[in-house]
GROMACS .gro file of C-alpha atoms in nm:
model
  426
    1MET     CA    1  11.746  15.170   8.425
    2THR     CA    2  11.933  15.148   8.129
    3ALA     CA    3  11.791  14.954   7.817
    4ARG     CA    4  12.095  14.724   7.872
    5ALA     CA    5  12.026  14.673   8.236
    6GLN     CA    6  11.665  14.632   8.188
    7ARG     CA    7  11.725  14.339   7.943
    8LEU     CA    8  11.950  14.151   8.165
    9ALA     CA    9  11.761  14.218   8.487
   10PRO     CA   10  11.498  13.919   8.426
   11TRP     CA   11  11.801  13.669   8.367
   12ALA     CA   12  11.946  13.796   8.663
   13VAL     CA   13  11.628  13.765   8.872
   14LEU     CA   14  11.581  13.399   8.656
   15GLY     CA   15  11.903  13.298   8.784
   16VAL     CA   16  11.861  13.379   9.160
   17LEU     CA   17  11.520  13.235   9.163
   18THR     CA   18  11.702  12.923   8.998
   19VAL     CA   19  11.961  12.886   9.279
   20ALA     CA   20  11.710  12.932   9.564
   21LEU     CA   21  11.477  12.653   9.386
   22VAL     CA   22  11.754  12.442   9.359
   23ALA     CA   23  11.890  12.526   9.714
   24VAL     CA   24  11.547  12.477   9.897
   25ALA     CA   25  11.480  12.156   9.681
   26VAL     CA   26  11.830  12.015   9.823
   27VAL     CA   27  11.740  12.113  10.194
   28VAL     CA   28  11.391  12.035  10.229
   29VAL     CA   29  11.302  11.758   9.993
   30PRO     CA   30  11.437  11.376  10.141
   31TRP     CA   31  11.677  11.277   9.883
   32SER     CA   32  11.735  10.943  10.138
   33THR     CA   33  11.786  10.618   9.941
   34TYR     CA   34  11.623  10.312  10.106
   35PRO     CA   35  11.862  10.003  10.036
   36GLY     CA   36  11.780   9.677  10.018
   37VAL     CA   37  11.402   9.784   9.913
   38ASP     CA   38  11.328   9.518   9.614
   39PRO     CA   39  10.954   9.551   9.482
   40MET     CA   40  10.807   9.241   9.318
   41PRO     CA   41  10.460   9.306   9.279
   42ALA     CA   42  10.408   8.925   9.207
   43ARG     CA   43  10.524   8.851   9.540
   44ASP     CA   44  10.275   9.103   9.697
   45PHE     CA   45   9.970   9.083   9.519
   46THR     CA   46   9.771   8.781   9.361
   47SER     CA   47   9.733   8.711   9.011
   48ALA     CA   48   9.405   8.825   8.998
   49GLN     CA   49   9.481   9.155   9.126
   50LEU     CA   50   9.730   9.270   8.900
   51ALA     CA   51   9.518   9.140   8.605
   52ARG     CA   52   9.259   9.367   8.728
   53ASP     CA   53   9.501   9.640   8.780
   54THR     CA   54   9.580   9.590   8.403
   55ALA     CA   55   9.288   9.582   8.291
   56PHE     CA   56   9.160   9.911   8.453
   57HIS     CA   57   9.433  10.089   8.382
   58ALA     CA   58   9.445  10.016   7.955
   59ASP     CA   59   9.054  10.102   7.982
   60LEU     CA   60   9.140  10.423   8.168
   61ARG     CA   61   9.455  10.549   7.975
   62VAL     CA   62   9.223  10.474   7.659
   63TRP     CA   63   9.007  10.829   7.762
   64THR     CA   64   9.289  10.990   8.014
   65TYR     CA   65   9.573  11.005   7.759
   66PRO     CA   66   9.388  11.172   7.470
   67ARG     CA   67   9.193  11.402   7.699
   68VAL     CA   68   9.544  11.509   7.831
   69ALA     CA   69   9.668  11.585   7.450
   70LEU     CA   70   9.375  11.704   7.321
   71VAL     CA   71   9.333  11.970   7.586
   72LEU     CA   72   9.679  12.061   7.560
   73LEU     CA   73   9.629  12.093   7.165
   74VAL     CA   74   9.318  12.305   7.179
   75THR     CA   75   9.482  12.546   7.429
   76LEU     CA   76   9.768  12.594   7.187
   77ALA     CA   77   9.570  12.612   6.906
   78LEU     CA   78   9.385  12.868   7.082
   79GLY     CA   79   9.692  13.015   7.203
   80LEU     CA   80   9.905  13.038   6.893
   81THR     CA   81   9.667  13.176   6.656
   82PRO     CA   82   9.415  13.477   6.639
   83ALA     CA   83   9.121  13.231   6.701
   84GLY     CA   84   9.225  13.267   7.091
   85GLY     CA   85   9.253  13.658   7.101
   86ARG     CA   86   8.945  13.691   6.867
   87LEU     CA   87   8.733  13.536   7.141
   88VAL     CA   88   8.865  13.703   7.450
   89ALA     CA   89   8.817  14.033   7.280
   90TRP     CA   90   8.445  13.924   7.183
   91CYS     CA   91   8.404  13.847   7.542
   92GLY     CA   92   8.543  14.169   7.629
   93ARG     CA   93   8.300  14.379   7.433
   94ARG     CA   94   8.004  14.168   7.553
   95LEU     CA   95   8.105  14.226   7.884
   96GLY     CA   96   8.145  14.639   7.899
   97GLY     CA   97   8.504  14.659   7.676
   98SER     CA   98   8.730  14.735   7.970
   99TRP     CA   99   9.054  14.540   8.014
  100VAL     CA  100   8.975  14.389   8.304
  101ALA     CA  101   8.614  14.278   8.187
  102THR     CA  102   8.796  14.117   7.886
  103VAL     CA  103   9.078  13.917   8.098
  104VAL     CA  104   8.825  13.763   8.335
  105GLY     CA  105   8.558  13.734   8.044
  106GLY     CA  106   8.820  13.573   7.843
  107THR     CA  107   8.974  13.350   8.088
  108VAL     CA  108   8.615  13.219   8.187
  109ALA     CA  109   8.569  13.139   7.804
  110LEU     CA  110   8.906  12.990   7.730
  111THR     CA  111   8.858  12.721   8.069
  112ALA     CA  112   8.485  12.636   7.961
  113VAL     CA  113   8.642  12.549   7.557
  114THR     CA  114   8.847  12.324   7.695
  115THR     CA  115   8.664  12.163   7.911
  116VAL     CA  116   8.362  12.142   7.715
  117VAL     CA  117   8.608  11.984   7.425
  118ALA     CA  118   8.710  11.727   7.655
  119LEU     CA  119   8.434  11.653   7.818
  120PRO     CA  120   8.313  11.299   7.579
  121LEU     CA  121   8.667  11.197   7.703
  122SER     CA  122   8.595  11.271   8.064
  123ALA     CA  123   8.267  11.152   8.076
  124ALA     CA  124   8.428  10.776   7.882
  125ALA     CA  125   8.680  10.764   8.165
  126GLU     CA  126   8.409  10.804   8.418
  127VAL     CA  127   8.198  10.526   8.258
  128VAL     CA  128   8.526  10.314   8.309
  129LEU     CA  129   8.555  10.423   8.698
  130ARG     CA  130   8.177  10.303   8.732
  131ARG     CA  131   8.214  10.019   8.542
  132TYR     CA  132   8.509   9.896   8.790
  133GLY     CA  133   8.332  10.020   9.094
  134LEU     CA  134   8.539  10.289   9.175
  135SER     CA  135   8.274  10.579   9.112
  136THR     CA  136   7.945  10.592   9.317
  137GLN     CA  137   7.840  10.901   9.146
  138ALA     CA  138   7.525  10.959   8.921
  139TRP     CA  139   7.545  11.168   8.640
  140PRO     CA  140   7.387  11.503   8.771
  141ALA     CA  141   7.636  11.510   9.063
  142TRP     CA  142   7.915  11.374   8.788
  143SER     CA  143   7.819  11.747   8.612
  144LEU     CA  144   7.785  11.952   8.905
  145ASP     CA  145   8.161  11.838   9.023
  146VAL     CA  146   8.293  11.885   8.661
  147LEU     CA  147   8.106  12.270   8.655
  148LYS     CA  148   8.248  12.371   8.985
  149ALA     CA  149   8.604  12.221   8.906
  150THR     CA  150   8.573  12.446   8.572
  151ALA     CA  151   8.457  12.745   8.788
  152LEU     CA  152   8.719  12.694   8.989
  153SER     CA  153   8.982  12.713   8.761
  154ALA     CA  154   8.858  12.988   8.581
  155VAL     CA  155   8.835  13.190   8.927
  156VAL     CA  156   9.183  13.107   9.018
  157THR     CA  157   9.314  13.148   8.669
  158ALA     CA  158   9.120  13.475   8.602
  159LEU     CA  159   9.298  13.656   8.906
  160GLY     CA  160   9.625  13.561   8.840
  161LEU     CA  161   9.598  13.653   8.488
  162VAL     CA  162   9.442  14.029   8.607
  163LEU     CA  163   9.750  14.099   8.800
  164VAL     CA  164   9.974  14.015   8.531
  165VAL     CA  165   9.818  14.180   8.253
  166GLY     CA  166   9.772  14.480   8.492
  167PHE     CA  167  10.131  14.512   8.619
  168ALA     CA  168  10.187  14.459   8.236
  169ARG     CA  169   9.975  14.781   8.135
  170ARG     CA  170  10.109  15.004   8.468
  171TRP     CA  171  10.502  14.871   8.409
  172PRO     CA  172  10.546  14.792   8.043
  173SER     CA  173  10.902  14.691   8.062
  174GLY     CA  174  10.921  14.586   8.437
  175TRP     CA  175  10.561  14.416   8.537
  176TRP     CA  176  10.766  14.062   8.548
  177LEU     CA  177  10.891  14.143   8.916
  178PRO     CA  178  10.546  14.241   9.061
  179ALA     CA  179  10.402  13.976   8.881
  180ALA     CA  180  10.616  13.720   9.044
  181ALA     CA  181  10.589  13.836   9.381
  182ALA     CA  182  10.200  13.771   9.326
  183ALA     CA  183  10.217  13.461   9.187
  184ALA     CA  184  10.445  13.332   9.515
  185ALA     CA  185  10.184  13.519   9.749
  186LEU     CA  186   9.903  13.385   9.586
  187VAL     CA  187  10.046  13.041   9.608
  188VAL     CA  188  10.093  13.112   9.952
  189ILE     CA  189   9.719  13.217  10.016
  190GLY     CA  190   9.600  12.963   9.852
  191SER     CA  191   9.760  12.700  10.087
  192VAL     CA  192   9.619  12.866  10.349
  193LEU     CA  193   9.272  12.922  10.257
  194TYR     CA  194   9.248  12.582  10.037
  195PRO     CA  195   9.087  12.377  10.351
  196LEU     CA  196   8.830  12.672  10.373
  197VAL     CA  197   8.756  12.776  10.037
  198VAL     CA  198   8.812  12.475   9.808
  199GLU     CA  199   8.781  12.144  10.024
  200PRO     CA  200   8.395  12.255  10.108
  201LEU     CA  201   8.320  12.246   9.752
  202THR     CA  202   8.385  11.888   9.737
  203ASN     CA  203   8.263  11.731  10.035
  204ASP     CA  204   8.122  11.789  10.372
  205PHE     CA  205   8.332  11.691  10.678
  206ARG     CA  206   8.214  11.651  11.024
  207SER     CA  207   8.421  11.580  11.360
  208MET     CA  208   8.511  11.164  11.391
  209PRO     CA  209   8.259  11.105  11.657
  210PRO     CA  210   8.390  10.985  12.007
  211SER     CA  211   8.505  10.620  11.994
  212ALA     CA  212   8.808  10.413  12.076
  213GLN     CA  213   8.928  10.474  11.753
  214ARG     CA  214   8.894  10.864  11.779
  215THR     CA  215   9.134  10.819  12.076
  216ALA     CA  216   9.358  10.588  11.946
  217LEU     CA  217   9.431  10.848  11.641
  218LEU     CA  218   9.461  11.158  11.871
  219GLN     CA  219   9.699  10.979  12.122
  220LEU     CA  220   9.900  10.841  11.816
  221ALA     CA  221   9.945  11.227  11.766
  222ALA     CA  222   9.982  11.341  12.102
  223ARG     CA  223  10.283  11.047  12.109
  224ASP     CA  224  10.421  11.145  11.744
  225GLY     CA  225  10.465  11.493  11.930
  226GLN     CA  226  10.201  11.668  11.664
  227PRO     CA  227   9.895  11.728  11.885
  228VAL     CA  228   9.570  11.760  11.652
  229ARG     CA  229   9.257  11.916  11.770
  230ASP     CA  230   9.023  11.725  11.561
  231VAL     CA  231   8.991  11.435  11.321
  232LEU     CA  232   8.771  11.500  11.035
  233VAL     CA  233   8.601  11.259  10.825
  234ALA     CA  234   8.506  11.350  10.464
  235ASP     CA  235   8.172  11.188  10.307
  236ALA     CA  236   8.378  11.076   9.993
  237SER     CA  237   8.189  10.797   9.967
  238ARG     CA  238   7.917  10.999   9.745
  239ARG     CA  239   8.149  11.021   9.531
  240THR     CA  240   8.383  10.747   9.545
  241THR     CA  241   8.490  10.389   9.684
  242ALA     CA  242   8.848  10.482   9.683
  243GLU     CA  243   8.984  10.521  10.076
  244ASN     CA  244   9.258  10.774  10.110
  245ALA     CA  245   9.330  11.023  10.407
  246TYR     CA  246   9.524  11.367  10.391
  247VAL     CA  247   9.657  11.675  10.590
  248SER     CA  248   9.659  12.018  10.429
  249GLY     CA  249   9.645  12.368  10.542
  250LEU     CA  250   9.883  12.574  10.744
  251GLY     CA  251   9.906  12.722  11.104
  252ALA     CA  252   9.574  12.751  11.214
  253THR     CA  253   9.396  12.590  10.902
  254ARG     CA  254   9.592  12.264  10.938
  255ARG     CA  255   9.379  11.963  10.908
  256LEU     CA  256   9.371  11.599  10.906
  257VAL     CA  257   9.101  11.434  10.734
  258VAL     CA  258   8.991  11.058  10.668
  259TYR     CA  259   8.776  10.942  10.398
  260ASP     CA  260   8.406  10.763  10.531
  261THR     CA  261   8.540  10.472  10.300
  262LEU     CA  262   8.852  10.428  10.496
  263LEU     CA  263   8.706  10.384  10.812
  264ARG     CA  264   8.436  10.138  10.674
  265ARG     CA  265   8.624   9.895  10.526
  266ALA     CA  266   8.969   9.888  10.679
  267ASP     CA  267   9.032   9.781  11.058
  268GLU     CA  268   9.127  10.005  11.311
  269ARG     CA  269   9.539   9.940  11.287
  270GLU     CA  270   9.479   9.982  10.929
  271VAL     CA  271   9.339  10.321  11.001
  272GLU     CA  272   9.627  10.408  11.280
  273LEU     CA  273   9.918  10.319  10.984
  274VAL     CA  274   9.735  10.566  10.730
  275VAL     CA  275   9.730  10.809  11.011
  276ALA     CA  276  10.063  10.737  11.084
  277HIS     CA  277  10.168  10.861  10.756
  278GLU     CA  278   9.979  11.141  10.728
  279LEU     CA  279  10.143  11.254  11.076
  280GLY     CA  280  10.481  11.237  10.889
  281HIS     CA  281  10.336  11.513  10.623
  282VAL     CA  282  10.263  11.703  10.964
  283ALA     CA  283  10.605  11.603  11.130
  284HIS     CA  284  10.786  11.689  10.834
  285HIS     CA  285  10.623  12.026  10.746
  286ASP     CA  286  10.556  11.904  10.424
  287VAL     CA  287  10.284  12.105  10.326
  288ALA     CA  288  10.509  12.424  10.426
  289ARG     CA  289  10.743  12.294  10.210
  290GLY     CA  290  10.532  12.204   9.899
  291THR     CA  291  10.435  12.551   9.939
  292ALA     CA  292  10.775  12.700   9.948
  293LEU     CA  293  10.841  12.514   9.649
  294GLY     CA  294  10.580  12.644   9.495
  295ALA     CA  295  10.586  12.967   9.496
  296LEU     CA  296  10.947  12.971   9.419
  297GLY     CA  297  10.829  12.817   9.105
  298ALA     CA  298  10.541  13.043   9.033
  299ALA     CA  299  10.784  13.313   9.047
  300TRP     CA  300  11.005  13.165   8.833
  301ALA     CA  301  10.755  13.080   8.598
  302VAL     CA  302  10.639  13.429   8.590
  303VAL     CA  303  11.024  13.588   8.496
  304ALA     CA  304  11.061  13.293   8.220
  305LEU     CA  305  10.734  13.407   8.071
  306ALA     CA  306  10.853  13.776   8.082
  307LEU     CA  307  11.155  13.610   7.879
  308LEU     CA  308  10.970  13.434   7.659
  309SER     CA  309  10.749  13.721   7.582
  310ARG     CA  310  11.021  13.924   7.408
  311ARG     CA  311  11.010  13.688   7.131
  312ARG     CA  312  10.797  13.893   6.856
  313TRP     CA  313  10.714  13.553   6.691
  314TRP     CA  314  10.473  13.486   6.977
  315TRP     CA  315  10.284  13.793   6.900
  316ARG     CA  316  10.292  13.735   6.522
  317ARG     CA  317  10.087  13.448   6.616
  318SER     CA  318   9.857  13.520   6.841
  319GLY     CA  319   9.757  13.860   6.695
  320ALA     CA  320   9.805  14.032   7.017
  321ALA     CA  321  10.045  14.318   7.066
  322GLY     CA  322  10.184  14.237   7.415
  323VAL     CA  323  10.148  14.105   7.769
  324GLY     CA  324   9.926  14.417   7.873
  325ASP     CA  325   9.651  14.366   7.582
  326PRO     CA  326   9.412  14.153   7.715
  327ARG     CA  327   9.399  13.929   7.435
  328ALA     CA  328   9.722  13.772   7.559
  329VAL     CA  329   9.530  13.606   7.787
  330ALA     CA  330   9.517  13.271   7.528
  331LEU     CA  331   9.889  13.274   7.469
  332LEU     CA  332   9.987  13.292   7.830
  333LEU     CA  333   9.757  13.015   7.897
  334ALA     CA  334   9.914  12.829   7.627
  335LEU     CA  335  10.244  12.864   7.739
  336LEU     CA  336  10.176  12.815   8.098
  337SER     CA  337   9.997  12.524   8.002
  338ALA     CA  338  10.352  12.382   7.823
  339GLY     CA  339  10.521  12.460   8.103
  340SER     CA  340  10.322  12.261   8.360
  341LEU     CA  341  10.362  11.963   8.159
  342LEU     CA  342  10.700  11.987   8.115
  343ALA     CA  343  10.763  12.061   8.521
  344ALA     CA  344  10.564  11.757   8.553
  345PRO     CA  345  10.851  11.551   8.581
  346ALA     CA  346  11.029  11.766   8.862
  347SER     CA  347  10.730  11.752   9.066
  348THR     CA  348  10.615  11.426   9.068
  349LEU     CA  349  10.960  11.334   9.178
  350VAL     CA  350  10.950  11.561   9.473
  351SER     CA  351  10.610  11.419   9.564
  352ARG     CA  352  10.724  11.077   9.554
  353ARG     CA  353  11.025  11.155   9.773
  354ILE     CA  354  10.806  11.327  10.009
  355GLU     CA  355  10.597  11.009  10.070
  356ALA     CA  356  10.849  10.770  10.115
  357SER     CA  357  10.965  10.997  10.413
  358ALA     CA  358  10.604  11.009  10.544
  359ASP     CA  359  10.622  10.601  10.473
  360VAL     CA  360  10.913  10.573  10.677
  361HIS     CA  361  10.776  10.787  10.961
  362ALA     CA  362  10.516  10.577  10.988
  363LEU     CA  363  10.680  10.285  11.026
  364GLU     CA  364  10.909  10.446  11.305
  365LEU     CA  365  10.637  10.594  11.492
  366THR     CA  366  10.438  10.235  11.472
  367ARG     CA  367  10.700   9.990  11.391
  368ASP     CA  368  10.442   9.762  11.280
  369PRO     CA  369  10.621   9.655  10.906
  370VAL     CA  370  10.341   9.410  10.908
  371THR     CA  371  10.056   9.605  10.915
  372PHE     CA  372  10.199   9.896  10.729
  373ALA     CA  373  10.241   9.647  10.471
  374ALA     CA  374   9.874   9.506  10.416
  375MET     CA  375   9.754   9.864  10.455
  376GLN     CA  376   9.943   9.957  10.116
  377ARG     CA  377   9.789   9.627   9.985
  378GLN     CA  378   9.435   9.746  10.131
  379LEU     CA  379   9.447  10.090   9.976
  380ALA     CA  380   9.629   9.924   9.647
  381VAL     CA  381   9.332   9.694   9.574
  382ALA     CA  382   9.058   9.903   9.699
  383ASN     CA  383   9.163  10.193   9.466
  384ILE     CA  384   9.283  10.002   9.226
  385SER     CA  385   9.612  10.203   9.196
  386ASP     CA  386   9.880  10.127   8.936
  387LEU     CA  387  10.080   9.842   9.004
  388GLN     CA  388  10.354   9.828   8.760
  389PRO     CA  389  10.399  10.191   8.637
  390ARG     CA  390  10.594  10.261   8.335
  391TRP     CA  391  10.899  10.431   8.384
  392TYR     CA  392  10.709  10.732   8.139
  393ARG     CA  393  10.402  10.702   8.371
  394GLU     CA  394  10.583  10.754   8.656
  395LEU     CA  395  10.769  11.023   8.528
  396LEU     CA  396  10.498  11.248   8.444
  397PHE     CA  397  10.203  11.154   8.684
  398GLU     CA  398  10.269  10.906   8.999
  399THR     CA  399  10.275  11.104   9.279
  400HIS     CA  400  10.350  10.839   9.533
  401PRO     CA  401  10.556  10.571   9.523
  402SER     CA  402  10.421  10.263   9.365
  403PRO     CA  403  10.249  10.003   9.597
  404PRO     CA  404  10.508   9.704   9.546
  405TRP     CA  405  10.777   9.932   9.615
  406ARG     CA  406  10.608  10.079   9.947
  407VAL     CA  407  10.545   9.711  10.028
  408ALA     CA  408  10.902   9.658   9.991
  409LEU     CA  409  11.002   9.942  10.180
  410ALA     CA  410  10.836   9.790  10.478
  411ARG     CA  411  10.945   9.459  10.435
  412ALA     CA  412  11.375   9.605  10.425
  413TRP     CA  413  11.284   9.824  10.712
  414ALA     CA  414  11.156   9.533  10.928
  415GLN     CA  415  11.489   9.360  10.792
  416GLN     CA  416  11.703   9.638  10.920
  417HIS     CA  417  11.529   9.665  11.268
  418ASP     CA  418  11.528   9.321  11.348
  419LEU     CA  419  11.101   9.302  11.302
  420PRO     CA  420  10.937   9.040  11.154
  421ALA     CA  421  10.876   9.123  10.823
  422PRO     CA  422  10.565   9.137  10.619
  423PRO     CA  423  10.460   8.775  10.417
  424PRO     CA  424  10.424   8.739  10.066
  425VAL     CA  425  10.073   8.659   9.964
  426ARG     CA  426  10.186   8.379   9.731
   0.00000   0.00000   0.00000
């Protein structure tokens, strides 16, 4: 390959991936509009609920926003100065000096640094969750969760960076192509293994015991043409009072999980509506959709990273010699962290569209907009969901439509289908 072709190849592949990513998003993401949906929080939630919601999120944001900013700033400071590279090199020397040990040790150290720096803010946020009754954890259990999350993040990140640096050492000018393919493959593998490897680290699961409710849920799934072998109950109550259900995994690892907190507090019909929403994700193959988008996005990010790495400025700032230098780990993490934040609006938009489509599926399956709205209110109050998110919070952080929007969706859907509409609470 000529020098000119080597320069242009990443641009060509990035263009192809961009077209593919946009095309897949257009095809698989439900971009439907919902006429008649007019969310009015004051109509569907009491003054006390709105006041509690506002107070909770104001108290929480005092700690969570600075935590996000601090982690990003520390990551950038380590990546855009020689400090991060020196830390990585120091870890490598302590672990024998091989490039693999340097990448792994450096990644673990950098992940630990950001966790420790943010720990006071994380602990303060946990105090807020306890004050409002959302957290049920003692400090030892909370600390163990932080340790598990940090270790998992370090392991997954180290695996990816070992591949990137290894490919760059083997193919200095063409490393980005196998690295992009590997990144996409890791996303797919992660989706398959997540229920088997990651979820057991945070919760214990048991089959829902035989009961009228279990039978009703299995019948609901069969009526939807999405038969499931089992309904699993997660012991979420050891950690939180929040209520939830979800679908995860692909193929043989797909599973439907319900929080024990939901089963304890919601009535049986409301639980059915929650499960109907999750069945919408199954019917629409949403995990597969998200995996496809994630795989393409990961490949796109690697190729974009390769193009950015051509700028000598990065290497002068970081002190590393190039992507094949293990000390580059700090810079690569900084660029990927910044990229993740920039990609957040697109990611949350896609997620909100998918969730809205699953809501419509639940309404069509159950034809019970009144209970659907009651369920959304129940979940919103129990989880202290943001009832009035500002546009920038929705843009960056909200993966689900707001509860008032979802109640308004049920009301609009009921009117369109000549069914009883959910009444306002006041």
